[in-house]
Amino acid sequence: DVLNNDVPGIKEHYTQEQFCDTVINLRKMCQHLMETNPNRRVLLLDITEIRGYRVLTEGQNAEIIYRANRQIVDMVHALEKDLGHKRCQWVHGSPMKVVMRKWAANDDGVHFSSKGYLEFSRWLLDFVAGAMLQVELGWWNQDLKLGSSSDMNKTIQK
C-alpha cells in the first residue's frame, strides 16, 4: 500500500494517514519503546538498497524502497513533534561508501558480502555508540538528581 499515494514534494511530508502499514507498525513499536523507558533511544535504518542506491529510483521495487524510506523519515519527524524529544533517530542504512563498492554486494545482488557486512557494521557503530552514550548519560543524570534530592531530604530530617 506504499504505492497508493503520491510522493510529497521536497519540502512536504507524508501525513500519518498516508503511512503504509509497515511504517504504522514501526511507529507503534517506537512509541511503545520510548514510553516504557524514558532513557531509551531508538535507531531506525532505512531499507538498504545495495545495487547502487540513488535518490531518483527506477522500477517498482526501487520505487517501493524509496517511498517507504521517505515515510520512515517523516514518521521519525512526526514522533519528535508528538513526543517532544529526539529519542528516535533515522539512520541512513545505505551509506554510499559501502553500497557503491562492487565488493560490498554478494553474488545474489541483494545481500551484502562478508566484507560488505563488516564495513556496514563499522559504519553503524558510530550511531549505536552515540545512542548508547546518550542512554548512559541519561541514567547518570537521573541518578545524580535522585542522589541530590535524597541527600537533601536526609539533611532536612536531621
JSON list of C-alpha atoms in Angstrom, two decimals:
[
{"chain": "A", "resi": 1, "resn": "ASP", "atom": "CA", "xyz": [0.00, 0.00, 0.00]},
{"chain": "A", "resi": 2, "resn": "VAL", "atom": "CA", "xyz": [3.05, 2.29, -0.07]},
{"chain": "A", "resi": 3, "resn": "LEU", "atom": "CA", "xyz": [2.35, 2.99, -3.77]},
{"chain": "A", "resi": 4, "resn": "ASN", "atom": "CA", "xyz": [-1.21, 4.22, -3.08]},
{"chain": "A", "resi": 5, "resn": "ASN", "atom": "CA", "xyz": [-0.37, 7.88, -2.50]},
{"chain": "A", "resi": 6, "resn": "ASP", "atom": "CA", "xyz": [1.70, 10.35, -4.48]},
{"chain": "A", "resi": 7, "resn": "VAL", "atom": "CA", "xyz": [5.16, 11.12, -3.15]},
{"chain": "A", "resi": 8, "resn": "PRO", "atom": "CA", "xyz": [5.14, 14.52, -1.41]},
{"chain": "A", "resi": 9, "resn": "GLY", "atom": "CA", "xyz": [7.25, 17.33, -2.80]},
{"chain": "A", "resi": 10, "resn": "ILE", "atom": "CA", "xyz": [10.72, 18.10, -1.50]},
{"chain": "A", "resi": 11, "resn": "LYS", "atom": "CA", "xyz": [9.50, 20.44, 1.26]},
{"chain": "A", "resi": 12, "resn": "GLU", "atom": "CA", "xyz": [6.38, 18.42, 2.02]},
{"chain": "A", "resi": 13, "resn": "HIS", "atom": "CA", "xyz": [5.87, 15.34, 4.16]},
{"chain": "A", "resi": 14, "resn": "TYR", "atom": "CA", "xyz": [3.67, 12.29, 4.22]},
{"chain": "A", "resi": 15, "resn": "THR", "atom": "CA", "xyz": [0.84, 12.64, 6.70]},
{"chain": "A", "resi": 16, "resn": "GLN", "atom": "CA", "xyz": [0.33, 9.90, 9.28]},
{"chain": "A", "resi": 17, "resn": "GLU", "atom": "CA", "xyz": [-2.82, 8.87, 7.41]},
{"chain": "A", "resi": 18, "resn": "GLN", "atom": "CA", "xyz": [-0.69, 8.20, 4.32]},
{"chain": "A", "resi": 19, "resn": "PHE", "atom": "CA", "xyz": [1.80, 5.89, 6.05]},
{"chain": "A", "resi": 20, "resn": "CYS", "atom": "CA", "xyz": [1.83, 2.31, 4.82]},
{"chain": "A", "resi": 21, "resn": "ASP", "atom": "CA", "xyz": [1.03, -0.48, 7.30]},
{"chain": "A", "resi": 22, "resn": "THR", "atom": "CA", "xyz": [4.71, -1.28, 7.89]},
{"chain": "A", "resi": 23, "resn": "VAL", "atom": "CA", "xyz": [5.51, 2.31, 8.88]},
{"chain": "A", "resi": 24, "resn": "ILE", "atom": "CA", "xyz": [2.39, 2.49, 11.06]},
{"chain": "A", "resi": 25, "resn": "ASN", "atom": "CA", "xyz": [3.58, -0.62, 12.91]},
{"chain": "A", "resi": 26, "resn": "LEU", "atom": "CA", "xyz": [7.11, 0.77, 13.22]},
{"chain": "A", "resi": 27, "resn": "ARG", "atom": "CA", "xyz": [5.67, 3.95, 14.73]},
{"chain": "A", "resi": 28, "resn": "LYS", "atom": "CA", "xyz": [3.68, 1.96, 17.30]},
{"chain": "A", "resi": 29, "resn": "MET", "atom": "CA", "xyz": [6.76, -0.04, 18.28]},
{"chain": "A", "resi": 30, "resn": "CYS", "atom": "CA", "xyz": [8.98, 3.06, 18.55]},
{"chain": "A", "resi": 31, "resn": "GLN", "atom": "CA", "xyz": [6.39, 4.93, 20.57]},
{"chain": "A", "resi": 32, "resn": "HIS", "atom": "CA", "xyz": [5.94, 1.98, 22.94]},
{"chain": "A", "resi": 33, "resn": "LEU", "atom": "CA", "xyz": [9.70, 1.57, 23.38]},
{"chain": "A", "resi": 34, "resn": "MET", "atom": "CA", "xyz": [10.17, 5.24, 24.20]},
{"chain": "A", "resi": 35, "resn": "GLU", "atom": "CA", "xyz": [7.16, 5.48, 26.50]},
{"chain": "A", "resi": 36, "resn": "THR", "atom": "CA", "xyz": [8.19, 2.44, 28.56]},
{"chain": "A", "resi": 37, "resn": "ASN", "atom": "CA", "xyz": [11.69, 3.76, 29.24]},
{"chain": "A", "resi": 38, "resn": "PRO", "atom": "CA", "xyz": [12.45, 7.50, 29.37]},
{"chain": "A", "resi": 39, "resn": "ASN", "atom": "CA", "xyz": [16.15, 6.94, 28.68]},
{"chain": "A", "resi": 40, "resn": "ARG", "atom": "CA", "xyz": [15.74, 4.64, 25.69]},
{"chain": "A", "resi": 41, "resn": "ARG", "atom": "CA", "xyz": [16.99, 5.62, 22.23]},
{"chain": "A", "resi": 42, "resn": "VAL", "atom": "CA", "xyz": [15.58, 4.01, 19.09]},
{"chain": "A", "resi": 43, "resn": "LEU", "atom": "CA", "xyz": [17.57, 3.84, 15.85]},
{"chain": "A", "resi": 44, "resn": "LEU", "atom": "CA", "xyz": [15.71, 3.08, 12.63]},
{"chain": "A", "resi": 45, "resn": "LEU", "atom": "CA", "xyz": [17.56, 2.07, 9.49]},
{"chain": "A", "resi": 46, "resn": "ASP", "atom": "CA", "xyz": [16.17, 2.72, 6.09]},
{"chain": "A", "resi": 47, "resn": "ILE", "atom": "CA", "xyz": [15.56, -0.13, 3.69]},
{"chain": "A", "resi": 48, "resn": "THR", "atom": "CA", "xyz": [19.02, -0.67, 2.29]},
{"chain": "A", "resi": 49, "resn": "GLU", "atom": "CA", "xyz": [19.45, -0.79, -1.46]},
{"chain": "A", "resi": 50, "resn": "ILE", "atom": "CA", "xyz": [22.89, -2.17, -2.25]},
{"chain": "A", "resi": 51, "resn": "ARG", "atom": "CA", "xyz": [22.60, -2.21, -6.02]},
{"chain": "A", "resi": 52, "resn": "GLY", "atom": "CA", "xyz": [23.52, 1.42, -6.46]},
{"chain": "A", "resi": 53, "resn": "TYR", "atom": "CA", "xyz": [21.25, 3.45, -4.20]},
{"chain": "A", "resi": 54, "resn": "ARG", "atom": "CA", "xyz": [20.04, 6.57, -5.99]},
{"chain": "A", "resi": 55, "resn": "VAL", "atom": "CA", "xyz": [17.73, 9.37, -4.92]},
{"chain": "A", "resi": 56, "resn": "LEU", "atom": "CA", "xyz": [15.96, 9.02, -8.26]},
{"chain": "A", "resi": 57, "resn": "THR", "atom": "CA", "xyz": [14.95, 5.38, -8.39]},
{"chain": "A", "resi": 58, "resn": "GLU", "atom": "CA", "xyz": [13.81, 3.21, -11.27]},
{"chain": "A", "resi": 59, "resn": "GLY", "atom": "CA", "xyz": [11.42, 0.25, -11.37]},
{"chain": "A", "resi": 60, "resn": "GLN", "atom": "CA", "xyz": [8.65, -0.77, -9.00]},
{"chain": "A", "resi": 61, "resn": "ASN", "atom": "CA", "xyz": [10.87, -2.36, -6.28]},
{"chain": "A", "resi": 62, "resn": "ALA", "atom": "CA", "xyz": [13.12, 0.70, -6.19]},
{"chain": "A", "resi": 63, "resn": "GLU", "atom": "CA", "xyz": [10.04, 2.94, -6.06]},
{"chain": "A", "resi": 64, "resn": "ILE", "atom": "CA", "xyz": [8.67, 0.97, -3.10]},
{"chain": "A", "resi": 65, "resn": "ILE", "atom": "CA", "xyz": [12.01, 1.27, -1.28]},
{"chain": "A", "resi": 66, "resn": "TYR", "atom": "CA", "xyz": [12.22, 5.00, -1.98]},
{"chain": "A", "resi": 67, "resn": "ARG", "atom": "CA", "xyz": [8.66, 5.69, -0.81]},
{"chain": "A", "resi": 68, "resn": "ALA", "atom": "CA", "xyz": [8.92, 3.52, 2.30]},
{"chain": "A", "resi": 69, "resn": "ASN", "atom": "CA", "xyz": [12.17, 5.25, 3.28]},
{"chain": "A", "resi": 70, "resn": "ARG", "atom": "CA", "xyz": [10.54, 8.67, 2.83]},
{"chain": "A", "resi": 71, "resn": "GLN", "atom": "CA", "xyz": [7.70, 7.53, 5.08]},
{"chain": "A", "resi": 72, "resn": "ILE", "atom": "CA", "xyz": [10.13, 6.26, 7.73]},
{"chain": "A", "resi": 73, "resn": "VAL", "atom": "CA", "xyz": [11.92, 9.63, 7.78]},
{"chain": "A", "resi": 74, "resn": "ASP", "atom": "CA", "xyz": [8.61, 11.50, 8.01]},
{"chain": "A", "resi": 75, "resn": "MET", "atom": "CA", "xyz": [7.41, 9.15, 10.76]},
{"chain": "A", "resi": 76, "resn": "VAL", "atom": "CA", "xyz": [10.55, 9.85, 12.83]},
{"chain": "A", "resi": 77, "resn": "HIS", "atom": "CA", "xyz": [9.98, 13.61, 12.47]},
{"chain": "A", "resi": 78, "resn": "ALA", "atom": "CA", "xyz": [6.31, 13.20, 13.44]},
{"chain": "A", "resi": 79, "resn": "LEU", "atom": "CA", "xyz": [7.34, 11.23, 16.56]},
{"chain": "A", "resi": 80, "resn": "GLU", "atom": "CA", "xyz": [9.70, 14.04, 17.55]},
{"chain": "A", "resi": 81, "resn": "LYS", "atom": "CA", "xyz": [6.83, 16.53, 17.29]},
{"chain": "A", "resi": 82, "resn": "ASP", "atom": "CA", "xyz": [4.35, 14.30, 19.12]},
{"chain": "A", "resi": 83, "resn": "LEU", "atom": "CA", "xyz": [6.63, 13.23, 21.96]},
{"chain": "A", "resi": 84, "resn": "GLY", "atom": "CA", "xyz": [8.67, 16.43, 22.15]},
{"chain": "A", "resi": 85, "resn": "HIS", "atom": "CA", "xyz": [12.15, 14.95, 22.01]},
{"chain": "A", "resi": 86, "resn": "LYS", "atom": "CA", "xyz": [14.67, 13.35, 19.68]},
{"chain": "A", "resi": 87, "resn": "ARG", "atom": "CA", "xyz": [15.00, 9.86, 21.10]},
{"chain": "A", "resi": 88, "resn": "CYS", "atom": "CA", "xyz": [14.06, 8.22, 17.80]},
{"chain": "A", "resi": 89, "resn": "GLN", "atom": "CA", "xyz": [16.66, 8.61, 15.08]},
{"chain": "A", "resi": 90, "resn": "TRP", "atom": "CA", "xyz": [16.64, 7.69, 11.41]},
{"chain": "A", "resi": 91, "resn": "VAL", "atom": "CA", "xyz": [19.92, 6.19, 10.24]},
{"chain": "A", "resi": 92, "resn": "HIS", "atom": "CA", "xyz": [20.65, 6.20, 6.54]},
{"chain": "A", "resi": 93, "resn": "GLY", "atom": "CA", "xyz": [21.33, 2.48, 6.03]},
{"chain": "A", "resi": 94, "resn": "SER", "atom": "CA", "xyz": [22.65, 2.80, 2.51]},
{"chain": "A", "resi": 95, "resn": "PRO", "atom": "CA", "xyz": [25.98, 4.55, 3.02]},
{"chain": "A", "resi": 96, "resn": "MET", "atom": "CA", "xyz": [27.47, 5.36, -0.36]},
{"chain": "A", "resi": 97, "resn": "LYS", "atom": "CA", "xyz": [30.96, 4.39, 0.78]},
{"chain": "A", "resi": 98, "resn": "VAL", "atom": "CA", "xyz": [29.69, 0.83, 1.27]},
{"chain": "A", "resi": 99, "resn": "VAL", "atom": "CA", "xyz": [26.82, 0.23, -1.14]},
{"chain": "A", "resi": 100, "resn": "MET", "atom": "CA", "xyz": [28.55, 1.62, -4.23]},
{"chain": "A", "resi": 101, "resn": "ARG", "atom": "CA", "xyz": [31.53, -0.74, -3.93]},
{"chain": "A", "resi": 102, "resn": "LYS", "atom": "CA", "xyz": [31.49, -3.88, -6.07]},
{"chain": "A", "resi": 103, "resn": "TRP", "atom": "CA", "xyz": [32.97, -5.92, -3.22]},
{"chain": "A", "resi": 104, "resn": "ALA", "atom": "CA", "xyz": [30.07, -4.96, -0.92]},
{"chain": "A", "resi": 105, "resn": "ALA", "atom": "CA", "xyz": [27.44, -7.00, -2.79]},
{"chain": "A", "resi": 106, "resn": "ASN", "atom": "CA", "xyz": [27.02, -10.76, -2.59]},
{"chain": "A", "resi": 107, "resn": "ASP", "atom": "CA", "xyz": [26.59, -12.84, -5.75]},
{"chain": "A", "resi": 108, "resn": "ASP", "atom": "CA", "xyz": [22.79, -12.63, -5.43]},
{"chain": "A", "resi": 109, "resn": "GLY", "atom": "CA", "xyz": [22.94, -8.83, -5.80]},
{"chain": "A", "resi": 110, "resn": "VAL", "atom": "CA", "xyz": [20.58, -8.37, -2.85]},
{"chain": "A", "resi": 111, "resn": "HIS", "atom": "CA", "xyz": [22.63, -9.06, 0.28]},
{"chain": "A", "resi": 112, "resn": "PHE", "atom": "CA", "xyz": [25.97, -7.75, 1.42]},
{"chain": "A", "resi": 113, "resn": "SER", "atom": "CA", "xyz": [29.09, -9.83, 1.04]},
{"chain": "A", "resi": 114, "resn": "SER", "atom": "CA", "xyz": [31.00, -10.66, 4.22]},
{"chain": "A", "resi": 115, "resn": "LYS", "atom": "CA", "xyz": [33.29, -7.69, 3.59]},
{"chain": "A", "resi": 116, "resn": "GLY", "atom": "CA", "xyz": [30.21, -5.53, 2.89]},
{"chain": "A", "resi": 117, "resn": "TYR", "atom": "CA", "xyz": [28.62, -6.53, 6.20]},
{"chain": "A", "resi": 118, "resn": "LEU", "atom": "CA", "xyz": [31.87, -5.81, 8.02]},
{"chain": "A", "resi": 119, "resn": "GLU", "atom": "CA", "xyz": [32.13, -2.30, 6.54]},
{"chain": "A", "resi": 120, "resn": "PHE", "atom": "CA", "xyz": [28.42, -1.69, 7.10]},
{"chain": "A", "resi": 121, "resn": "SER", "atom": "CA", "xyz": [28.76, -2.68, 10.77]},
{"chain": "A", "resi": 122, "resn": "ARG", "atom": "CA", "xyz": [31.75, -0.37, 11.20]},
{"chain": "A", "resi": 123, "resn": "TRP", "atom": "CA", "xyz": [29.71, 2.47, 9.71]},
{"chain": "A", "resi": 124, "resn": "LEU", "atom": "CA", "xyz": [26.74, 1.74, 12.01]},
{"chain": "A", "resi": 125, "resn": "LEU", "atom": "CA", "xyz": [28.90, 1.54, 15.13]},
{"chain": "A", "resi": 126, "resn": "ASP", "atom": "CA", "xyz": [29.15, 5.34, 15.33]},
{"chain": "A", "resi": 127, "resn": "PHE", "atom": "CA", "xyz": [25.36, 5.67, 15.54]},
{"chain": "A", "resi": 128, "resn": "VAL", "atom": "CA", "xyz": [24.96, 2.84, 18.04]},
{"chain": "A", "resi": 129, "resn": "ALA", "atom": "CA", "xyz": [27.81, 4.09, 20.23]},
{"chain": "A", "resi": 130, "resn": "GLY", "atom": "CA", "xyz": [26.32, 7.60, 20.22]},
{"chain": "A", "resi": 131, "resn": "ALA", "atom": "CA", "xyz": [22.89, 6.30, 21.22]},
{"chain": "A", "resi": 132, "resn": "MET", "atom": "CA", "xyz": [24.43, 4.14, 23.98]},
{"chain": "A", "resi": 133, "resn": "LEU", "atom": "CA", "xyz": [26.30, 7.16, 25.33]},
{"chain": "A", "resi": 134, "resn": "GLN", "atom": "CA", "xyz": [23.09, 9.21, 25.39]},
{"chain": "A", "resi": 135, "resn": "VAL", "atom": "CA", "xyz": [21.31, 6.46, 27.33]},
{"chain": "A", "resi": 136, "resn": "GLU", "atom": "CA", "xyz": [24.16, 6.14, 29.80]},
{"chain": "A", "resi": 137, "resn": "LEU", "atom": "CA", "xyz": [24.30, 9.90, 30.34]},
{"chain": "A", "resi": 138, "resn": "GLY", "atom": "CA", "xyz": [20.53, 9.89, 30.88]},
{"chain": "A", "resi": 139, "resn": "TRP", "atom": "CA", "xyz": [20.88, 7.29, 33.62]},
{"chain": "A", "resi": 140, "resn": "TRP", "atom": "CA", "xyz": [23.75, 9.20, 35.25]},
{"chain": "A", "resi": 141, "resn": "ASN", "atom": "CA", "xyz": [21.75, 12.41, 35.12]},
{"chain": "A", "resi": 142, "resn": "GLN", "atom": "CA", "xyz": [18.77, 10.66, 36.68]},
{"chain": "A", "resi": 143, "resn": "ASP", "atom": "CA", "xyz": [20.94, 9.11, 39.40]},
{"chain": "A", "resi": 144, "resn": "LEU", "atom": "CA", "xyz": [22.54, 12.46, 40.22]},
{"chain": "A", "resi": 145, "resn": "LYS", "atom": "CA", "xyz": [19.13, 14.11, 40.54]},
{"chain": "A", "resi": 146, "resn": "LEU", "atom": "CA", "xyz": [17.86, 11.30, 42.76]},
{"chain": "A", "resi": 147, "resn": "GLY", "atom": "CA", "xyz": [21.03, 11.31, 44.82]},
{"chain": "A", "resi": 148, "resn": "SER", "atom": "CA", "xyz": [20.95, 15.03, 45.44]},
{"chain": "A", "resi": 149, "resn": "SER", "atom": "CA", "xyz": [17.27, 15.06, 46.39]},
{"chain": "A", "resi": 150, "resn": "SER", "atom": "CA", "xyz": [17.66, 12.13, 48.81]},
{"chain": "A", "resi": 151, "resn": "ASP", "atom": "CA", "xyz": [20.71, 13.76, 50.41]},
{"chain": "A", "resi": 152, "resn": "MET", "atom": "CA", "xyz": [18.68, 16.94, 50.81]},
{"chain": "A", "resi": 153, "resn": "ASN", "atom": "CA", "xyz": [15.82, 15.04, 52.43]},
{"chain": "A", "resi": 154, "resn": "LYS", "atom": "CA", "xyz": [18.23, 13.46, 54.93]},
{"chain": "A", "resi": 155, "resn": "THR", "atom": "CA", "xyz": [19.62, 16.89, 55.78]},
{"chain": "A", "resi": 156, "resn": "ILE", "atom": "CA", "xyz": [16.13, 18.34, 56.27]},
{"chain": "A", "resi": 157, "resn": "GLN", "atom": "CA", "xyz": [15.09, 15.42, 58.53]},
{"chain": "A", "resi": 158, "resn": "LYS", "atom": "CA", "xyz": [18.07, 15.99, 60.85]}
]
